[in-house]
CSV table of C-alpha atoms in Angstrom, one decimal:
chain,number,residue,atom,x,y,z
P,1,VAL,CA,10.0,8.4,10.5
P,2,GLY,CA,11.6,11.2,8.5
P,3,PHE,CA,14.3,13.9,8.7
P,4,GLY,CA,15.3,14.8,12.3
P,5,MET,CA,13.4,11.6,13.5
P,6,ASP,CA,10.1,13.4,13.0
P,7,VAL,CA,7.1,11.1,12.7
P,8,LEU,CA,5.2,11.8,9.5
P,9,PRO,CA,1.4,11.9,9.4
P,10,ARG,CA,1.2,9.2,6.8
P,11,ALA,CA,2.6,5.7,7.0
P,12,THR,CA,5.0,4.5,4.3
P,13,PRO,CA,3.1,2.5,1.8
P,14,THR,CA,4.5,-0.8,0.6
P,15,ILE,CA,6.5,-0.7,-2.7
P,16,LEU,CA,5.4,-4.3,-3.4
P,17,ASN,CA,3.7,-4.6,-6.8
P,18,THR,CA,3.8,-0.8,-7.3
P,19,ALA,CA,4.7,-1.7,-10.9
P,20,PHE,CA,1.0,-2.5,-11.3
P,21,ASN,CA,-0.3,0.8,-9.9
P,22,PRO,CA,-1.8,3.3,-12.4
P,23,VAL,CA,-1.0,6.1,-10.0
P,24,GLN,CA,1.4,6.3,-7.0
P,25,MET,CA,1.3,7.6,-3.4
P,26,TRP,CA,-1.6,7.3,-0.9
P,27,ASP,CA,-3.4,10.3,-2.6
P,28,GLY,CA,-2.4,9.3,-6.2
P,29,ARG,CA,-0.7,12.6,-6.9
P,30,LYS,CA,2.2,10.9,-8.8
P,31,GLY,CA,1.4,9.3,-12.2
P,32,THR,CA,4.4,7.0,-12.5
P,33,LEU,CA,7.2,5.5,-10.4
P,34,GLU,CA,9.6,7.9,-12.1
P,35,ASP,CA,7.5,10.8,-10.9
P,36,GLN,CA,7.4,9.4,-7.4
P,37,ALA,CA,11.0,8.5,-7.0
P,38,LEU,CA,12.6,11.9,-6.3
P,39,GLY,CA,9.8,13.3,-4.1
P,40,PRO,CA,10.8,11.7,-0.8
P,41,ILE,CA,14.5,12.6,-1.4
P,42,GLU,CA,13.7,16.3,-1.7
P,43,ALA,CA,10.8,16.5,0.8
P,44,GLU,CA,11.8,18.5,3.9
P,45,GLY,CA,10.0,16.1,6.2
P,46,GLU,CA,11.5,12.9,4.6
P,47,MET,CA,15.1,12.8,3.4
P,48,ASN,CA,15.5,16.6,3.0
P,49,MET,CA,18.3,16.4,0.4
P,50,PRO,CA,18.5,18.9,-2.4
P,51,LEU,CA,18.9,17.1,-5.8
P,52,PRO,CA,22.2,18.9,-6.6
P,53,GLU,CA,23.7,17.5,-3.4
P,54,LEU,CA,22.4,14.1,-4.1
P,55,LEU,CA,23.9,14.1,-7.6
P,56,GLN,CA,27.2,15.3,-6.3
P,57,ARG,CA,27.3,12.5,-3.8
P,58,LEU,CA,26.5,9.9,-6.4
P,59,LYS,CA,29.1,11.2,-8.8
P,60,SER,CA,31.8,11.0,-6.0
P,61,ILE,CA,31.2,7.3,-5.4
P,62,PRO,CA,33.4,5.0,-7.5
P,63,GLY,CA,31.5,2.7,-9.7
P,64,TYR,CA,28.4,4.7,-10.1
P,65,ALA,CA,29.5,6.7,-13.2
P,66,PRO,CA,30.3,3.6,-15.3
P,67,ALA,CA,27.2,1.9,-14.1
P,68,PHE,CA,25.0,4.8,-15.1
P,69,GLU,CA,26.8,5.0,-18.4
P,70,ALA,CA,26.1,1.4,-19.1
P,71,ALA,CA,22.5,1.8,-18.2
P,72,TYR,CA,21.9,5.2,-19.8
P,73,PRO,CA,24.6,5.8,-22.5
P,74,GLY,CA,25.6,9.4,-22.9
P,75,GLU,CA,23.2,10.7,-20.2
P,76,GLY,CA,25.3,10.5,-17.1
P,77,ILE,CA,24.1,10.9,-13.5
P,78,THR,CA,21.2,13.3,-13.6
P,79,ALA,CA,17.9,13.7,-11.8
P,80,GLY,CA,16.2,11.9,-14.7
P,81,THR,CA,18.5,8.9,-14.7
P,82,VAL,CA,18.4,8.6,-10.9
P,83,ALA,CA,14.6,8.6,-11.0
P,84,ARG,CA,14.6,6.0,-13.8
P,85,ALA,CA,17.1,3.8,-11.9
P,86,ILE,CA,15.0,3.8,-8.7
P,87,ALA,CA,11.8,3.1,-10.6
P,88,SER,CA,13.5,0.2,-12.4
P,89,PHE,CA,14.4,-1.3,-9.1
P,90,GLU,CA,11.0,-0.8,-7.7
P,91,ARG,CA,9.4,-2.6,-10.6
P,92,THR,CA,11.4,-5.7,-9.5
P,93,VAL,CA,9.7,-5.8,-6.1
P,94,LEU,CA,6.9,-8.2,-6.9
P,95,SER,CA,4.8,-10.7,-4.9
P,96,THR,CA,5.5,-14.3,-5.4
P,97,GLU,CA,3.3,-17.4,-5.3
P,98,SER,CA,1.4,-17.7,-2.0
P,99,PRO,CA,-0.3,-20.6,-0.2
P,100,PHE,CA,-3.6,-19.0,-1.3
P,101,ASP,CA,-2.5,-19.2,-5.0
P,102,ARG,CA,-1.6,-22.9,-4.6
P,103,TRP,CA,-5.0,-23.6,-3.0
P,104,ARG,CA,-6.9,-21.8,-5.7
P,105,ARG,CA,-5.1,-24.0,-8.3
P,106,GLY,CA,-6.3,-27.1,-6.5
P,107,ASP,CA,-3.9,-27.9,-3.6
P,108,GLU,CA,-6.4,-28.4,-0.8
P,109,ARG,CA,-3.6,-28.7,1.8
P,110,ALA,CA,-1.9,-25.4,0.9
P,111,VAL,CA,-3.9,-23.4,3.4
P,112,PRO,CA,-5.7,-24.2,6.7
P,113,GLU,CA,-9.5,-24.5,6.9
P,114,SER,CA,-9.7,-21.1,8.7
P,115,ALA,CA,-8.2,-19.4,5.6
P,116,LYS,CA,-10.7,-21.1,3.3
P,117,ARG,CA,-13.5,-19.9,5.5
P,118,GLY,CA,-11.9,-16.5,5.6
P,119,PHE,CA,-11.9,-16.2,1.8
P,120,GLU,CA,-15.6,-16.9,1.8
P,121,VAL,CA,-16.2,-14.1,4.3
P,122,PHE,CA,-13.8,-11.9,2.2
P,123,VAL,CA,-15.9,-12.3,-1.0
P,124,GLY,CA,-19.3,-12.4,0.8
P,125,LYS,CA,-20.4,-11.1,4.2
P,126,GLY,CA,-17.2,-9.1,4.8
P,127,ARG,CA,-17.7,-7.2,1.5
P,128,CYS,CA,-13.9,-6.9,1.2
P,129,ALA,CA,-13.7,-7.8,-2.5
P,130,VAL,CA,-15.8,-4.8,-3.4
P,131,CYS,CA,-12.5,-2.8,-3.2
P,132,HIS,CA,-9.8,-5.5,-2.8
P,133,MET,CA,-10.3,-7.3,-6.1
P,134,GLY,CA,-8.3,-9.1,-8.8
P,135,TYR,CA,-4.9,-10.7,-8.6
P,136,ASN,CA,-3.4,-7.7,-6.8
P,137,PHE,CA,-6.4,-7.4,-4.4
P,138,THR,CA,-7.0,-3.7,-5.2
P,139,ASP,CA,-9.4,-1.7,-7.4
P,140,ASN,CA,-6.8,1.1,-7.6
P,141,GLY,CA,-9.5,3.4,-6.5
P,142,PHE,CA,-9.8,6.0,-3.6
P,143,HIS,CA,-12.2,5.6,-0.7
P,144,ASN,CA,-12.9,7.2,2.6
P,145,ILE,CA,-13.0,4.3,5.1
P,146,GLY,CA,-13.7,6.3,8.2
P,147,VAL,CA,-10.2,6.3,9.9
P,148,ARG,CA,-10.2,8.6,12.9
P,149,PRO,CA,-7.8,11.6,12.3
P,150,LYS,CA,-4.6,11.6,14.4
P,151,ASP,CA,-4.6,14.5,16.8
P,152,GLY,CA,-7.9,15.7,15.5
P,153,VAL,CA,-6.3,16.9,12.2
P,154,ALA,CA,-8.2,15.6,9.1
P,155,ASP,CA,-6.1,14.6,6.1
P,156,PRO,CA,-7.9,15.6,2.8
P,157,GLY,CA,-6.4,12.7,1.0
P,158,ARG,CA,-7.2,12.5,-2.7
P,159,TYR,CA,-9.4,15.7,-2.4
P,160,ALA,CA,-6.3,17.8,-2.3
P,161,HIS,CA,-5.5,16.8,-5.9
P,162,ARG,CA,-9.0,15.9,-7.2
P,163,PRO,CA,-11.4,18.4,-5.4
P,164,LEU,CA,-14.5,16.2,-5.7
P,165,PRO,CA,-16.8,15.8,-2.7
P,166,SER,CA,-16.4,12.0,-2.8
P,167,MET,CA,-12.7,12.3,-2.6
P,168,LYS,CA,-12.6,14.1,0.8
P,169,GLY,CA,-10.6,11.9,3.1
P,170,ALA,CA,-10.2,9.3,0.4
P,171,PHE,CA,-7.0,7.2,0.0
P,172,LYS,CA,-5.8,4.6,-2.5
P,173,THR,CA,-6.8,1.0,-1.9
P,174,PRO,CA,-3.6,-0.9,-1.1
P,175,THR,CA,-2.7,-4.3,-2.3
P,176,LEU,CA,-3.3,-7.2,0.2
P,177,ARG,CA,-0.4,-9.2,-1.2
P,178,ASP,CA,2.1,-9.9,1.6
P,179,VAL,CA,-0.1,-7.8,3.9
P,180,ALA,CA,0.9,-9.8,6.9
P,181,LEU,CA,4.4,-8.3,6.5
P,182,THR,CA,3.5,-4.7,6.1
P,183,ALA,CA,2.3,-3.5,9.5
P,184,PRO,CA,1.4,-0.9,10.7
P,185,TYR,CA,-1.8,-0.6,8.7
P,186,MET,CA,-4.0,2.2,7.3
P,187,ARG,CA,-2.6,5.3,5.6
P,188,ASP,CA,-1.6,6.7,9.0
P,189,GLY,CA,-0.3,3.5,10.6
P,190,SER,CA,-2.9,3.6,13.3
P,191,TYR,CA,-3.4,-0.2,13.6
P,192,ARG,CA,-0.7,-2.7,14.5
P,193,THR,CA,-2.5,-5.9,13.7
P,194,LEU,CA,-4.7,-7.3,10.9
P,195,LEU,CA,-7.3,-8.1,13.5
P,196,GLU,CA,-7.6,-4.4,14.4
P,197,VAL,CA,-8.1,-3.6,10.7
P,198,VAL,CA,-10.9,-6.2,10.5
P,199,GLU,CA,-12.5,-4.8,13.6
P,200,HIS,CA,-12.4,-1.3,12.1
P,201,TYR,CA,-14.3,-2.5,9.0
P,202,ASP,CA,-16.7,-4.6,11.1
P,203,ARG,CA,-17.9,-1.6,13.0
P,204,GLY,CA,-18.3,0.4,9.8
P,205,GLY,CA,-15.4,2.8,10.4
P,206,ASP,CA,-15.0,5.4,13.1
P,207,VAL,CA,-15.8,8.7,11.3
P,208,GLN,CA,-19.1,8.9,9.4
P,209,GLU,CA,-18.5,12.2,7.6
P,210,ASN,CA,-18.1,11.6,3.9
P,211,LEU,CA,-17.8,7.9,4.5
P,212,SER,CA,-17.7,5.7,1.4
P,213,LEU,CA,-20.9,3.9,0.6
P,214,ASN,CA,-19.0,0.7,0.6
P,215,ILE,CA,-18.3,1.0,4.4
P,216,VAL,CA,-21.1,-0.4,6.5
P,217,PRO,CA,-21.3,-2.3,9.8
P,218,LEU,CA,-20.8,-6.0,9.0
P,219,GLY,CA,-21.9,-7.9,12.1
P,220,LEU,CA,-19.1,-10.4,11.8
P,221,THR,CA,-18.6,-13.1,14.5
P,222,ARG,CA,-15.3,-13.3,16.3
P,223,GLN,CA,-14.5,-16.5,14.4
P,224,GLU,CA,-15.3,-14.9,11.1
P,225,MET,CA,-12.9,-12.1,12.0
P,226,LEU,CA,-10.1,-14.6,12.9
P,227,ASP,CA,-10.8,-16.5,9.7
P,228,LEU,CA,-10.4,-13.3,7.6
P,229,VAL,CA,-7.1,-12.7,9.2
P,230,ALA,CA,-6.1,-16.3,8.4
P,231,PHE,CA,-7.0,-15.7,4.8
P,232,MET,CA,-5.0,-12.5,4.6
P,233,GLU,CA,-2.0,-14.3,6.1
P,234,SER,CA,-2.3,-16.9,3.3
P,235,LEU,CA,-1.4,-14.2,0.8
P,236,THR,CA,2.2,-14.1,2.0
P,237,GLY,CA,4.5,-15.4,-0.8
P,238,ALA,CA,8.0,-16.8,-0.5
P,239,PRO,CA,10.8,-14.2,-0.2
P,240,GLN,CA,12.4,-13.2,-3.5
């Protein structure tokens, strides 16, 4: 929800572990957290605040001037230092040890049996690890996963910034860390539950045009779908 209570076409992505992202935003159009920080503030559909007004407000709040001076000596409160301050905070929002991590280190009681089965589906029949790989469970790539356009209006995704045929409708692979806490899901927030997400992948997406080669019907059983959800729930770490 943005300025004037308008609902935006894209869902807000999590800032969890964004410190590890080589590029930012669903479509990767920002290279760093500093580049990303001021965009939502100025965007008419989001915060709709001109930077001069933002800076004036910050300078009028007691305590900010000395804090900025301490952090950025001699620079003051500027668009650049505000962007760096926000980015510095975002880099502290990191996932913590999860039950899954404890299980992989040898604690067999850390997760239920359903989560263990779900991990096997994740790396095998479910093909999830093709894109959701590594510690942060993302390849940092862009894929068209066949999400049905809202109101029939297609979002070009990465293609708007990298006009390659494979990038039409492609969006960045999000982390699965703490994914049970970050509903709604997909780049447009079209699914409310993790089970709905699994069902989407199981049927091979809903739109076949320019679909990623990684997205195919999976033929999962109902139990396998529930086990996958149990595995993803096991990636939730303790609050910071």
